[in-house]
Amino acid sequence: GAGVSQSPSNKVTEKGKDVELRCDPISGHTALYWYRQRLGQGLEFLIYFQGNSAPDKSGLPSDRFSAERTGESVSTLTIQRTQQEDSAVYLCASSETVFLGTQYFGPGTRLLVL
Amino acid sequence: AQTVTQSQPEMSVQEAETVTLSCTYDTSESDYYLFWYKQPPSRQMILVIRQEAYKQQNATENRFSVNFQKAAKSFSLKISDSQLGDAAMYFCAFGGSQGNLIFGKGTKLSVKP
């Protein structure tokens, strides 16, 4: 079946603007994850969803970041009042189960804040 | 807290040769998974191989195999008969009870023709 998809592929925005990043997981996958990857770095965990609930939001870098998931499907990561340090690739992954599940990744959204 | 360490920032291998990428981790959990992901310049994270901690047998996927030493908390990836398409960043990752994956900083693999 189809893999994880993300949109947009690339996003350029001005400092202070809000952005929305979208993730469509593999159909039937209960768990959905957001990670951030700064240039030349590893992946930094942001948040995960079990169904439509996010049990742990402590990975979000600041209160400018928020995420939601609806219909146990699509998820949106919103960054308000973007800053230059928000520039990164944002990766989404999904898995059948939250615990001990294999995560399959989307192609990511590259965000550049000018 | 769990940590994952990849001590080789860069590695190089000749085409058709074998290379081993190192990974160590730290955890107090007994039930977990370990993964190797490949990230080519396209930035898509591709699952290479997975190892369940309760399995003693090392996982193998075609030219890719792991050496899983649970007591030593070591999880190395061996790539046999290296191909030009193997050139990429390789990330080791730990998956336990917390749900999310913990990633190492990655190893950049170059393949020389």
mmCIF file of N, CA, C and O in Angstrom, chain A residues 31-111:
data_model
loop_
_atom_site.group_PDB
_atom_site.id
_atom_site.type_symbol
_atom_site.label_atom_id
_atom_site.label_comp_id
_atom_site.label_asym_id
_atom_site.label_seq_id
_atom_site.Cartn_x
_atom_site.Cartn_y
_atom_site.Cartn_z
ATOM 1 N N ALA A 31 -0.280 4.567 15.540
ATOM 2 C CA ALA A 31 0.681 5.512 16.101
ATOM 3 C C ALA A 31 1.266 6.424 15.018
ATOM 4 O O ALA A 31 1.530 5.968 13.891
ATOM 5 N N LEU A 32 1.472 7.681 15.383
ATOM 6 C CA LEU A 32 2.051 8.656 14.472
ATOM 7 C C LEU A 32 3.039 9.507 15.257
ATOM 8 O O LEU A 32 2.785 9.891 16.403
ATOM 9 N N TYR A 33 4.188 9.791 14.638
ATOM 10 C CA TYR A 33 5.289 10.478 15.315
ATOM 11 C C TYR A 33 5.769 11.662 14.481
ATOM 12 O O TYR A 33 5.796 11.586 13.261
ATOM 13 N N TRP A 34 6.213 12.703 15.176
ATOM 14 C CA TRP A 34 6.886 13.821 14.533
ATOM 15 C C TRP A 34 8.300 13.938 15.097
ATOM 16 O O TRP A 34 8.511 13.887 16.324
ATOM 17 N N TYR A 35 9.264 14.131 14.184
ATOM 18 C CA TYR A 35 10.663 14.341 14.550
ATOM 19 C C TYR A 35 11.167 15.578 13.816
ATOM 20 O O TYR A 35 10.661 15.948 12.760
ATOM 21 N N ARG A 36 12.212 16.160 14.379
ATOM 22 C CA ARG A 36 12.875 17.287 13.723
ATOM 23 C C ARG A 36 14.341 16.902 13.498
ATOM 24 O O ARG A 36 14.982 16.309 14.370
ATOM 25 N N GLN A 37 14.843 17.273 12.323
ATOM 26 C CA GLN A 37 16.238 16.989 12.000
ATOM 27 C C GLN A 37 16.901 18.271 11.518
ATOM 28 O O GLN A 37 16.632 18.732 10.403
ATOM 29 N N ARG A 38 17.747 18.814 12.351
ATOM 30 C CA ARG A 38 18.500 20.000 11.949
ATOM 31 C C ARG A 38 19.646 19.556 11.036
ATOM 32 O O ARG A 38 20.068 18.403 11.053
ATOM 33 N N LEU A 39 20.176 20.484 10.264
ATOM 34 C CA LEU A 39 21.180 20.183 9.247
ATOM 35 C C LEU A 39 22.360 19.432 9.859
ATOM 36 O O LEU A 39 22.963 19.900 10.822
ATOM 37 N N GLY A 40 22.657 18.265 9.292
ATOM 38 C CA GLY A 40 23.806 17.483 9.733
ATOM 39 C C GLY A 40 23.651 16.815 11.090
ATOM 40 O O GLY A 40 24.631 16.311 11.636
ATOM 41 N N GLN A 41 22.425 16.780 11.604
ATOM 42 C CA GLN A 41 22.188 16.227 12.930
ATOM 43 C C GLN A 41 21.326 14.975 12.862
ATOM 44 O O GLN A 41 20.786 14.625 11.806
ATOM 45 N N GLY A 42 21.193 14.316 14.002
ATOM 46 C CA GLY A 42 20.279 13.186 14.115
ATOM 47 C C GLY A 42 18.854 13.665 14.286
ATOM 48 O O GLY A 42 18.557 14.854 14.157
ATOM 49 N N LEU A 43 17.968 12.738 14.552
ATOM 50 C CA LEU A 43 16.555 13.061 14.689
ATOM 51 C C LEU A 43 16.209 13.371 16.136
ATOM 52 O O LEU A 43 16.575 12.633 17.046
ATOM 53 N N GLU A 44 15.447 14.435 16.313
ATOM 54 C CA GLU A 44 14.987 14.882 17.621
ATOM 55 C C GLU A 44 13.488 14.624 17.716
ATOM 56 O O GLU A 44 12.714 15.132 16.897
ATOM 57 N N PHE A 45 13.062 13.862 18.701
ATOM 58 C CA PHE A 45 11.652 13.523 18.863
ATOM 59 C C PHE A 45 10.858 14.738 19.328
ATOM 60 O O PHE A 45 11.273 15.468 20.233
ATOM 61 N N LEU A 46 9.698 14.943 18.722
ATOM 62 C CA LEU A 46 8.837 16.062 19.104
ATOM 63 C C LEU A 46 7.595 15.594 19.856
ATOM 64 O O LEU A 46 7.320 16.043 20.966
ATOM 65 N N ILE A 47 6.802 14.707 19.230
ATOM 66 C CA ILE A 47 5.526 14.307 19.799
ATOM 67 C C ILE A 47 5.050 13.042 19.114
ATOM 68 O O ILE A 47 5.432 12.782 17.965
ATOM 69 N N TYR A 48 4.232 12.255 19.817
ATOM 70 C CA TYR A 48 3.602 11.122 19.160
ATOM 71 C C TYR A 48 2.125 11.072 19.511
ATOM 72 O O TYR A 48 1.691 11.614 20.532
ATOM 73 N N PHE A 49 1.365 10.423 18.636
ATOM 74 C CA PHE A 49 -0.059 10.225 18.828
ATOM 75 C C PHE A 49 -0.371 8.736 18.909
ATOM 76 O O PHE A 49 0.135 7.948 18.119
ATOM 77 N N GLN A 50 -1.223 8.401 19.851
ATOM 78 C CA GLN A 50 -1.810 7.066 19.918
ATOM 79 C C GLN A 50 -3.288 7.277 19.609
ATOM 80 O O GLN A 50 -4.023 7.828 20.443
ATOM 81 N N GLY A 51 -3.719 6.871 18.429
ATOM 82 C CA GLY A 51 -5.029 7.295 17.972
ATOM 83 C C GLY A 51 -4.983 8.789 17.750
ATOM 84 O O GLY A 51 -4.067 9.311 17.110
ATOM 85 N N ASN A 52 -5.948 9.503 18.314
ATOM 86 C CA ASN A 52 -5.980 10.959 18.195
ATOM 87 C C ASN A 52 -5.414 11.671 19.419
ATOM 88 O O ASN A 52 -5.428 12.905 19.477
ATOM 89 N N SER A 53 -4.898 10.901 20.370
ATOM 90 C CA SER A 53 -4.401 11.480 21.621
ATOM 91 C C SER A 53 -2.879 11.558 21.632
ATOM 92 O O SER A 53 -2.203 10.643 21.159
ATOM 93 N N ALA A 54 -2.379 12.644 22.199
ATOM 94 C CA ALA A 54 -0.935 12.832 22.363
ATOM 95 C C ALA A 54 -0.614 12.730 23.850
ATOM 96 O O ALA A 54 -0.767 13.711 24.580
ATOM 97 N N PRO A 55 -0.176 11.541 24.322
ATOM 98 C CA PRO A 55 0.051 11.350 25.760
ATOM 99 C C PRO A 55 1.196 12.177 26.326
ATOM 100 O O PRO A 55 1.202 12.471 27.519
ATOM 101 N N ASP A 56 2.164 12.523 25.494
ATOM 102 C CA ASP A 56 3.350 13.202 25.996
ATOM 103 C C ASP A 56 3.751 14.314 25.037
ATOM 104 O O ASP A 56 4.188 14.034 23.930
ATOM 105 N N LYS A 57 3.614 15.547 25.484
ATOM 106 C CA LYS A 57 3.959 16.690 24.638
ATOM 107 C C LYS A 57 5.262 17.339 25.081
ATOM 108 O O LYS A 57 5.606 18.428 24.617
ATOM 109 N N SER A 58 5.998 16.672 25.957
ATOM 110 C CA SER A 58 7.187 17.288 26.533
ATOM 111 C C SER A 58 8.321 17.480 25.532
ATOM 112 O O SER A 58 9.235 18.259 25.779
ATOM 113 N N GLY A 59 8.263 16.793 24.400
ATOM 114 C CA GLY A 59 9.306 16.923 23.399
ATOM 115 C C GLY A 59 9.170 18.161 22.524
ATOM 116 O O GLY A 59 10.110 18.524 21.810
ATOM 117 N N LEU A 60 8.016 18.810 22.561
ATOM 118 C CA LEU A 60 7.839 20.032 21.761
ATOM 119 C C LEU A 60 8.772 21.114 22.289
ATOM 120 O O LEU A 60 8.815 21.369 23.493
ATOM 121 N N PRO A 61 9.543 21.787 21.394
ATOM 122 C CA PRO A 61 10.600 22.711 21.831
ATOM 123 C C PRO A 61 10.090 23.939 22.579
ATOM 124 O O PRO A 61 10.795 24.465 23.433
ATOM 125 N N SER A 62 8.907 24.414 22.229
ATOM 126 C CA SER A 62 8.353 25.595 22.879
ATOM 127 C C SER A 62 6.845 25.609 22.685
ATOM 128 O O SER A 62 6.296 24.782 21.956
ATOM 129 N N ASP A 63 6.182 26.566 23.332
ATOM 130 C CA ASP A 63 4.726 26.641 23.198
ATOM 131 C C ASP A 63 4.306 27.191 21.843
ATOM 132 O O ASP A 63 3.114 27.307 21.560
ATOM 133 N N ARG A 64 5.277 27.525 20.986
ATOM 134 C CA ARG A 64 4.925 27.931 19.624
ATOM 135 C C ARG A 64 4.583 26.713 18.752
ATOM 136 O O ARG A 64 4.034 26.864 17.672
ATOM 137 N N PHE A 65 4.951 25.540 19.252
ATOM 138 C CA PHE A 65 4.716 24.298 18.511
ATOM 139 C C PHE A 65 3.467 23.605 19.045
ATOM 140 O O PHE A 65 3.283 23.475 20.258
ATOM 141 N N SER A 66 2.632 23.147 18.142
ATOM 142 C CA SER A 66 1.464 22.363 18.527
ATOM 143 C C SER A 66 1.178 21.350 17.428
ATOM 144 O O SER A 66 1.625 21.500 16.296
ATOM 145 N N ALA A 67 0.449 20.313 17.791
ATOM 146 C CA ALA A 67 0.120 19.278 16.809
ATOM 147 C C ALA A 67 -1.228 18.690 17.149
ATOM 148 O O ALA A 67 -1.633 18.652 18.320
ATOM 149 N N GLU A 68 -1.902 18.240 16.105
ATOM 150 C CA GLU A 68 -3.162 17.548 16.312
ATOM 151 C C GLU A 68 -3.305 16.443 15.286
ATOM 152 O O GLU A 68 -2.644 16.444 14.248
ATOM 153 N N ARG A 69 -4.175 15.507 15.628
ATOM 154 C CA ARG A 69 -4.469 14.401 14.720
ATOM 155 C C ARG A 69 -5.967 14.159 14.765
ATOM 156 O O ARG A 69 -6.577 14.166 15.847
ATOM 157 N N THR A 70 -6.543 13.947 13.610
ATOM 158 C CA THR A 70 -7.986 13.725 13.527
ATOM 159 C C THR A 70 -8.292 12.440 12.779
ATOM 160 O O THR A 70 -7.536 12.045 11.868
ATOM 161 N N GLY A 71 -9.398 11.792 13.177
ATOM 162 C CA GLY A 71 -9.845 10.584 12.494
ATOM 163 C C GLY A 71 -8.835 9.461 12.507
ATOM 164 O O GLY A 71 -8.863 8.586 11.639
ATOM 165 N N GLU A 72 -7.936 9.507 13.489
ATOM 166 C CA GLU A 72 -6.844 8.529 13.582
ATOM 167 C C GLU A 72 -6.116 8.427 12.247
ATOM 168 O O GLU A 72 -5.625 7.368 11.859
ATOM 169 N N SER A 73 -6.042 9.577 11.568
ATOM 170 C CA SER A 73 -5.377 9.595 10.268
ATOM 171 C C SER A 73 -4.433 10.791 10.194
ATOM 172 O O SER A 73 -3.439 10.816 10.908
ATOM 173 N N VAL A 74 -4.801 11.771 9.419
ATOM 174 C CA VAL A 74 -3.906 12.878 9.124
ATOM 175 C C VAL A 74 -3.548 13.662 10.386
ATOM 176 O O VAL A 74 -4.359 13.803 11.314
ATOM 177 N N SER A 75 -2.311 14.151 10.407
ATOM 178 C CA SER A 75 -1.833 14.973 11.513
ATOM 179 C C SER A 75 -1.270 16.279 10.965
ATOM 180 O O SER A 75 -0.709 16.308 9.856
ATOM 181 N N THR A 76 -1.407 17.333 11.748
ATOM 182 C CA THR A 76 -0.858 18.633 11.395
ATOM 183 C C THR A 76 0.038 19.127 12.509
ATOM 184 O O THR A 76 -0.359 19.125 13.681
ATOM 185 N N LEU A 77 1.253 19.524 12.138
ATOM 186 C CA LEU A 77 2.182 20.176 13.067
ATOM 187 C C LEU A 77 2.178 21.656 12.729
ATOM 188 O O LEU A 77 2.445 22.033 11.582
ATOM 189 N N THR A 78 1.860 22.480 13.704
ATOM 190 C CA THR A 78 1.789 23.934 13.503
ATOM 191 C C THR A 78 2.890 24.616 14.292
ATOM 192 O O THR A 78 3.097 24.318 15.469
ATOM 193 N N ILE A 79 3.593 25.507 13.608
ATOM 194 C CA ILE A 79 4.604 26.327 14.273
ATOM 195 C C ILE A 79 4.159 27.770 14.143
ATOM 196 O O ILE A 79 4.012 28.293 13.030
ATOM 197 N N GLN A 80 3.918 28.410 15.276
ATOM 198 C CA GLN A 80 3.495 29.812 15.277
ATOM 199 C C GLN A 80 4.703 30.728 15.428
ATOM 200 O O GLN A 80 5.702 30.362 16.059
ATOM 201 N N ARG A 81 4.583 31.904 14.835
ATOM 202 C CA ARG A 81 5.627 32.940 14.984
ATOM 203 C C ARG A 81 7.010 32.326 14.757
ATOM 204 O O ARG A 81 7.884 32.365 15.625
ATOM 205 N N THR A 82 7.207 31.758 13.577
ATOM 206 C CA THR A 82 8.436 31.016 13.288
ATOM 207 C C THR A 82 9.688 31.848 13.537
ATOM 208 O O THR A 82 9.719 33.076 13.334
ATOM 209 N N GLN A 83 10.726 31.159 13.974
ATOM 210 C CA GLN A 83 12.041 31.744 14.209
ATOM 211 C C GLN A 83 13.049 31.046 13.296
ATOM 212 O O GLN A 83 12.798 29.934 12.826
ATOM 213 N N GLN A 84 14.187 31.666 13.101
ATOM 214 C CA GLN A 84 15.199 31.093 12.219
ATOM 215 C C GLN A 84 15.683 29.735 12.735
ATOM 216 O O GLN A 84 16.010 28.852 11.939
ATOM 217 N N GLU A 85 15.703 29.564 14.054
ATOM 218 C CA GLU A 85 16.156 28.278 14.605
ATOM 219 C C GLU A 85 15.164 27.146 14.361
ATOM 220 O O GLU A 85 15.476 25.972 14.635
ATOM 221 N N ASP A 86 13.971 27.477 13.835
ATOM 222 C CA ASP A 86 13.008 26.440 13.483
ATOM 223 C C ASP A 86 13.348 25.792 12.140
ATOM 224 O O ASP A 86 12.751 24.767 11.787
ATOM 225 N N SER A 87 14.274 26.369 11.406
ATOM 226 C CA SER A 87 14.667 25.821 10.104
ATOM 227 C C SER A 87 15.229 24.418 10.300
ATOM 228 O O SER A 87 16.165 24.207 11.075
ATOM 229 N N ALA A 88 14.642 23.458 9.605
ATOM 230 C CA ALA A 88 15.010 22.047 9.768
ATOM 231 C C ALA A 88 14.158 21.221 8.816
ATOM 232 O O ALA A 88 13.264 21.745 8.141
ATOM 233 N N VAL A 89 14.444 19.921 8.786
ATOM 234 C CA VAL A 89 13.543 18.972 8.123
ATOM 235 C C VAL A 89 12.656 18.356 9.188
ATOM 236 O O VAL A 89 13.146 17.902 10.233
ATOM 237 N N TYR A 90 11.361 18.375 8.943
ATOM 238 C CA TYR A 90 10.397 17.794 9.870
ATOM 239 C C TYR A 90 9.907 16.474 9.278
ATOM 240 O O TYR A 90 9.326 16.445 8.201
ATOM 241 N N LEU A 91 10.171 15.407 10.013
ATOM 242 C CA LEU A 91 9.864 14.062 9.546
ATOM 243 C C LEU A 91 8.703 13.484 10.333
ATOM 244 O O LEU A 91 8.622 13.628 11.555
ATOM 245 N N CYS A 92 7.841 12.813 9.629
ATOM 246 C CA CYS A 92 6.704 12.131 10.229
ATOM 247 C C CYS A 92 6.880 10.631 10.023
ATOM 248 O O CYS A 92 7.420 10.190 8.996
ATOM 249 N N ALA A 93 6.454 9.845 10.986
ATOM 250 C CA ALA A 93 6.513 8.389 10.877
ATOM 251 C C ALA A 93 5.240 7.798 11.449
ATOM 252 O O ALA A 93 4.570 8.423 12.276
ATOM 253 N N SER A 94 4.917 6.595 11.011
ATOM 254 C CA SER A 94 3.772 5.901 11.599
ATOM 255 C C SER A 94 4.120 4.444 11.845
ATOM 256 O O SER A 94 5.041 3.894 11.227
ATOM 257 N N SER A 95 3.397 3.831 12.774
ATOM 258 C CA SER A 95 3.599 2.418 13.078
ATOM 259 C C SER A 95 2.276 1.803 13.510
ATOM 260 O O SER A 95 1.348 2.503 13.925
ATOM 261 N N GLU A 96 2.201 0.487 13.425
ATOM 262 C CA GLU A 96 0.961 -0.209 13.787
ATOM 263 C C GLU A 96 0.632 -0.046 15.263
ATOM 264 O O GLU A 96 -0.525 0.081 15.644
ATOM 265 N N THR A 97 1.671 -0.072 16.092
ATOM 266 C CA THR A 97 1.479 0.087 17.528
ATOM 267 C C THR A 97 2.479 1.104 18.052
ATOM 268 O O THR A 97 3.522 1.350 17.427
ATOM 269 N N VAL A 98 2.163 1.686 19.203
ATOM 270 C CA VAL A 98 3.074 2.676 19.781
ATOM 271 C C VAL A 98 4.316 1.997 20.316
ATOM 272 O O VAL A 98 5.437 2.416 20.053
ATOM 273 N N PHE A 99 4.121 0.945 21.061
ATOM 274 C CA PHE A 99 5.241 0.328 21.750
ATOM 275 C C PHE A 99 5.787 -0.852 20.959
ATOM 276 O O PHE A 99 5.058 -1.721 20.534
ATOM 277 N N LEU A 100 7.090 -0.825 20.773
ATOM 278 C CA LEU A 100 7.795 -1.904 20.088
ATOM 279 C C LEU A 100 7.280 -2.101 18.662
ATOM 280 O O LEU A 100 7.294 -3.212 18.135
ATOM 281 N N GLY A 101 6.847 -1.021 18.046
ATOM 282 C CA GLY A 101 6.424 -1.082 16.654
ATOM 283 C C GLY A 101 7.512 -0.536 15.742
ATOM 284 O O GLY A 101 8.334 0.270 16.165
ATOM 285 N N THR A 102 7.514 -0.967 14.510
ATOM 286 C CA THR A 102 8.479 -0.463 13.531
ATOM 287 C C THR A 102 7.915 0.796 12.901
ATOM 288 O O THR A 102 6.784 0.805 12.415
ATOM 289 N N GLN A 103 8.692 1.855 12.917
ATOM 290 C CA GLN A 103 8.239 3.136 12.383
ATOM 291 C C GLN A 103 8.683 3.287 10.929
ATOM 292 O O GLN A 103 9.845 3.054 10.589
ATOM 293 N N TYR A 104 7.740 3.699 10.101
ATOM 294 C CA TYR A 104 7.994 3.958 8.687
ATOM 295 C C TYR A 104 7.857 5.465 8.462
ATOM 296 O O TYR A 104 6.870 6.069 8.869
ATOM 297 N N PHE A 105 8.863 6.012 7.791
ATOM 298 C CA PHE A 105 8.967 7.459 7.685
ATOM 299 C C PHE A 105 8.452 7.991 6.354
ATOM 300 O O PHE A 105 8.537 7.324 5.313
ATOM 301 N N GLY A 106 7.967 9.234 6.408
ATOM 302 C CA GLY A 106 7.656 9.978 5.208
ATOM 303 C C GLY A 106 8.901 10.676 4.685
ATOM 304 O O GLY A 106 9.962 10.605 5.299
ATOM 305 N N PRO A 107 8.756 11.385 3.554
ATOM 306 C CA PRO A 107 9.913 12.036 2.926
ATOM 307 C C PRO A 107 10.328 13.326 3.606
ATOM 308 O O PRO A 107 11.377 13.879 3.278
ATOM 309 N N GLY A 108 9.525 13.815 4.546
ATOM 310 C CA GLY A 108 9.887 15.017 5.280
ATOM 311 C C GLY A 108 9.464 16.312 4.605
ATOM 312 O O GLY A 108 9.192 16.353 3.400
ATOM 313 N N THR A 109 9.388 17.357 5.422
ATOM 314 C CA THR A 109 9.174 18.725 4.933
ATOM 315 C C THR A 109 10.385 19.538 5.337
ATOM 316 O O THR A 109 10.728 19.606 6.524
ATOM 317 N N ARG A 110 11.032 20.146 4.340
ATOM 318 C CA ARG A 110 12.165 21.020 4.643
ATOM 319 C C ARG A 110 11.635 22.433 4.854
ATOM 320 O O ARG A 110 11.059 23.019 3.941
ATOM 321 N N LEU A 111 11.819 22.957 6.069
ATOM 322 C CA LEU A 111 11.350 24.298 6.415
ATOM 323 C C LEU A 111 12.533 25.245 6.502
ATOM 324 O O LEU A 111 13.506 24.960 7.203
#
